[in-house]
Short mmCIF file of C-alpha atoms in Angstrom, two decimals:
data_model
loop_
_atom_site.label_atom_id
_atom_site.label_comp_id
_atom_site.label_asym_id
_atom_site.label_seq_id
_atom_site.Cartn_x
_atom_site.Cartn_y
_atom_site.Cartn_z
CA UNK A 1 24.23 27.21 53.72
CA UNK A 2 24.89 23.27 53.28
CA UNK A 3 21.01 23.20 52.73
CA UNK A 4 21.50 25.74 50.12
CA UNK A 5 24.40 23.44 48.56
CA UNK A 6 22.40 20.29 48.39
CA UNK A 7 19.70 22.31 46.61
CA UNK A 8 22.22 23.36 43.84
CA UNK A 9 23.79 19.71 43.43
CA UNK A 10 20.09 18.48 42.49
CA UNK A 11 19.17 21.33 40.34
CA UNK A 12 23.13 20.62 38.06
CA UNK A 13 22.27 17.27 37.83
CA UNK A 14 18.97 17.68 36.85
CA UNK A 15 20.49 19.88 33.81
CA UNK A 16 23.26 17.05 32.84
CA UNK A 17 22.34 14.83 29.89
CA UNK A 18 20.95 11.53 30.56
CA UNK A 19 20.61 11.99 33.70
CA UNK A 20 18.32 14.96 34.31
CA UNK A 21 15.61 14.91 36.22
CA UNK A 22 15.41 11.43 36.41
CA UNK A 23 18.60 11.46 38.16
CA UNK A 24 18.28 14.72 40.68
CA UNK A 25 14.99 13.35 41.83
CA UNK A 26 16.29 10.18 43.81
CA UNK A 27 19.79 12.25 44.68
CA UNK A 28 17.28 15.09 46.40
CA UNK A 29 15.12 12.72 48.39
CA UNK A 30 17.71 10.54 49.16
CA UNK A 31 19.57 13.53 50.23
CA UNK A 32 16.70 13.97 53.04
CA UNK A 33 15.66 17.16 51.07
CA UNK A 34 11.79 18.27 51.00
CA UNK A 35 10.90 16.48 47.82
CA UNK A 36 7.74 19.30 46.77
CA UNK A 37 11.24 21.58 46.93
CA UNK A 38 13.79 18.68 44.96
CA UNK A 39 10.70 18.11 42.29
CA UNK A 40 10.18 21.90 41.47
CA UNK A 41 14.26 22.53 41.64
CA UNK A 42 14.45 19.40 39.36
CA UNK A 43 12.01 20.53 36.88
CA UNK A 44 13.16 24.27 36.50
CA UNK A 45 17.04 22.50 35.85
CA UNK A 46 15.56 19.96 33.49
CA UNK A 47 13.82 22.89 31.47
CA UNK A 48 16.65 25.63 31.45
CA UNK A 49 18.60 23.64 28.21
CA UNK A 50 15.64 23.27 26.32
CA UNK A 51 15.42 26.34 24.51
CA UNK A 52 19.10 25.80 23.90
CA UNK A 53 18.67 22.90 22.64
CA UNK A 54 16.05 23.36 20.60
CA UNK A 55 17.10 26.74 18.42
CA UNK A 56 21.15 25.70 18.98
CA UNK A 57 22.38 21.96 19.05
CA UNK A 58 21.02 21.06 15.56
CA UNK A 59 23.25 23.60 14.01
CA UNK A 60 25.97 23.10 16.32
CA UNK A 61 25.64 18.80 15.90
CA UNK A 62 25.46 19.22 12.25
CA UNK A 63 28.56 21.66 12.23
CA UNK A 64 30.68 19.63 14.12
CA UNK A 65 30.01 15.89 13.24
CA UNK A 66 33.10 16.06 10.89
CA UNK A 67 35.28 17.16 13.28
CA UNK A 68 38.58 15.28 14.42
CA UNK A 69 38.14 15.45 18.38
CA UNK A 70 34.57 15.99 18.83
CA UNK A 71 32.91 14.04 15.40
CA UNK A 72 32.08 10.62 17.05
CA UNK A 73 30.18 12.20 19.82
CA UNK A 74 28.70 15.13 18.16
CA UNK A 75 27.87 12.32 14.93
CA UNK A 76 26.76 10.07 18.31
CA UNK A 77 24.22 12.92 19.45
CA UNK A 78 22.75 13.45 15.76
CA UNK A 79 21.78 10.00 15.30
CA UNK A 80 20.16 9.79 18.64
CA UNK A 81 17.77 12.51 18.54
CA UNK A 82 17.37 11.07 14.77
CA UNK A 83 16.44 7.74 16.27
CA UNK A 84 13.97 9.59 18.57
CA UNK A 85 12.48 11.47 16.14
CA UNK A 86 11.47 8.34 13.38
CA UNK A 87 10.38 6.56 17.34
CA UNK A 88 7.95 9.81 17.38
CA UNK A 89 6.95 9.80 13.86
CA UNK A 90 6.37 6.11 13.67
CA UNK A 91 4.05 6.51 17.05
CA UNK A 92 2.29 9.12 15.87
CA UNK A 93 0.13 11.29 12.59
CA UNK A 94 1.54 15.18 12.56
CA UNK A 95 -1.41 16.08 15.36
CA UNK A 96 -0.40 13.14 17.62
CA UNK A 97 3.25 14.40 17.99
CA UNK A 98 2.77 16.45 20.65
CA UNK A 99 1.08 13.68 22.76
CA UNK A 100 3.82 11.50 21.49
CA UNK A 101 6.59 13.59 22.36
CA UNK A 102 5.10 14.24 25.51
CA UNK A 103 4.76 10.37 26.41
CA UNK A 104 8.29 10.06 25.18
CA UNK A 105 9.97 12.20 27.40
CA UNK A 106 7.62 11.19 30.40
CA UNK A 107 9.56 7.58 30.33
CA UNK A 108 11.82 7.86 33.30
CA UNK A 109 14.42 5.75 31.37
CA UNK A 110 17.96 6.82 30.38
CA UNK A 111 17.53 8.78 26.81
CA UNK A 112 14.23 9.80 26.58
CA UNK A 113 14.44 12.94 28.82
CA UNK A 114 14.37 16.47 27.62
CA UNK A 115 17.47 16.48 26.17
CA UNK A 116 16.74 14.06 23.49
CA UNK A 117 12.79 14.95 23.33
CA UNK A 118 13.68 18.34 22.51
CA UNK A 119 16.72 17.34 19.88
CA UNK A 120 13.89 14.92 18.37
CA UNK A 121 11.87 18.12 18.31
CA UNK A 122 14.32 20.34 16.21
CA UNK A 123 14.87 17.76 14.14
CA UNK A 124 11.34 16.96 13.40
CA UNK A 125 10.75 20.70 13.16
CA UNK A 126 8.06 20.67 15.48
CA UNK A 127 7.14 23.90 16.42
CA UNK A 128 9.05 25.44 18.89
CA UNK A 129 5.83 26.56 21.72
CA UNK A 130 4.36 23.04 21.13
CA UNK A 131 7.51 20.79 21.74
CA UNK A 132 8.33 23.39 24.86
CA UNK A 133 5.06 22.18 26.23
CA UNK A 134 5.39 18.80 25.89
CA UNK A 135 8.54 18.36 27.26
CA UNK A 136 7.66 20.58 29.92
CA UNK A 137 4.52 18.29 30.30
CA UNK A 138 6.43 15.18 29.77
CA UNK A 139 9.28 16.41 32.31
CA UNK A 140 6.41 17.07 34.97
CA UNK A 141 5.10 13.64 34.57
CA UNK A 142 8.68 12.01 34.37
CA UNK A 143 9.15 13.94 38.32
CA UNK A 144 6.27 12.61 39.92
CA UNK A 145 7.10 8.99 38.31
CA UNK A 146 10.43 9.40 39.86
CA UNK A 147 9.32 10.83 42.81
CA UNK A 148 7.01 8.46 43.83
CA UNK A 149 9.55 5.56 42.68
CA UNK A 150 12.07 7.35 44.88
CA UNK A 151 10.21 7.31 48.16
CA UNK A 152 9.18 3.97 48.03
CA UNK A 153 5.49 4.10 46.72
CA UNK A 154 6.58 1.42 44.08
CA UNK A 155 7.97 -0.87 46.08
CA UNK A 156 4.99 -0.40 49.35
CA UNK A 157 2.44 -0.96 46.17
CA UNK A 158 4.45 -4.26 45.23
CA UNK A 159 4.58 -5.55 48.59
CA UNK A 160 0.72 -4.92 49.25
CA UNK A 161 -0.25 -6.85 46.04
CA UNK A 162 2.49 -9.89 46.09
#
């Protein structure tokens, strides 16, 4: 059963924004869990907000960014999937956003996760199949990044060529 727990703290994290996948992927293996198991878990809690996102948070950003309590972050959220949408557009001609949306969310850096790829997305207006794919794509790439980074590969690689 405390297997089973450790397994559901990795696959909440991986859905929390700015953290993600990027984040549930070194708390797995550094948990001792199987990281095949952490990676997939990761990738399926990564994913579940996307569709969410995508059809929902415009509407729900836009709605509330004159609000009294929740205007500042909700104005916050707007202007960063804004920022990562011109990133996108400036990277890339209409057929190149999908690679370019894809790249962006493969970045294991804070910000350029799902979350924000698929905000970018809805905000672009990219279609909804296509952007799915290329986050999924992008989140896939982003795991083994992290997952390699999180079991030392990175640093064995570093130490064999310094």
């Amino acid at each position: 059963m405390r297997l089973l727990y450790k397994y559901l703290i990795v696959f909440l994290i991986s859905m929390v924004p700015l953290i993600e996948l990027r984040g549930a992927v070194p708390v797995g293996i550094g948990m001792g869990l199987e990281p095949w198991l952490v990676y997939v878990i990761s990738i399926l809690g990564n994913m579940i907000p996307v569709p969410f996102i995508y059809l929902f948070a415009r509407k729900v950003l836009f709605w509330g960014k004159d609000k009294k309590l929740i205007g500042k972050f909700f104005t916050f959220c707007l202007e960063k999937g804004e920022k990562g949408g011109r990133k996108l557009e400036e990277k890339a001609s209409k057929n190149g956003l999908f690679i370019a949306l894809m790249l962006f969310v493969a970045i294991p850096l804070p910000g350029t996760g799902a979350w924000t790829g698929t905000l970018a997305a809805s905000i672009l207006d990219i279609d909804f199949k296509r952007s799915t794919l290329a986050v999924l794509l992008g989140v896939l790439i982003a795991g083994i990044i992290m997952g390699l980074a999180s079991m030392g590969l990175f640093g064995a690689l570093g130490a064999v060529f310094s």
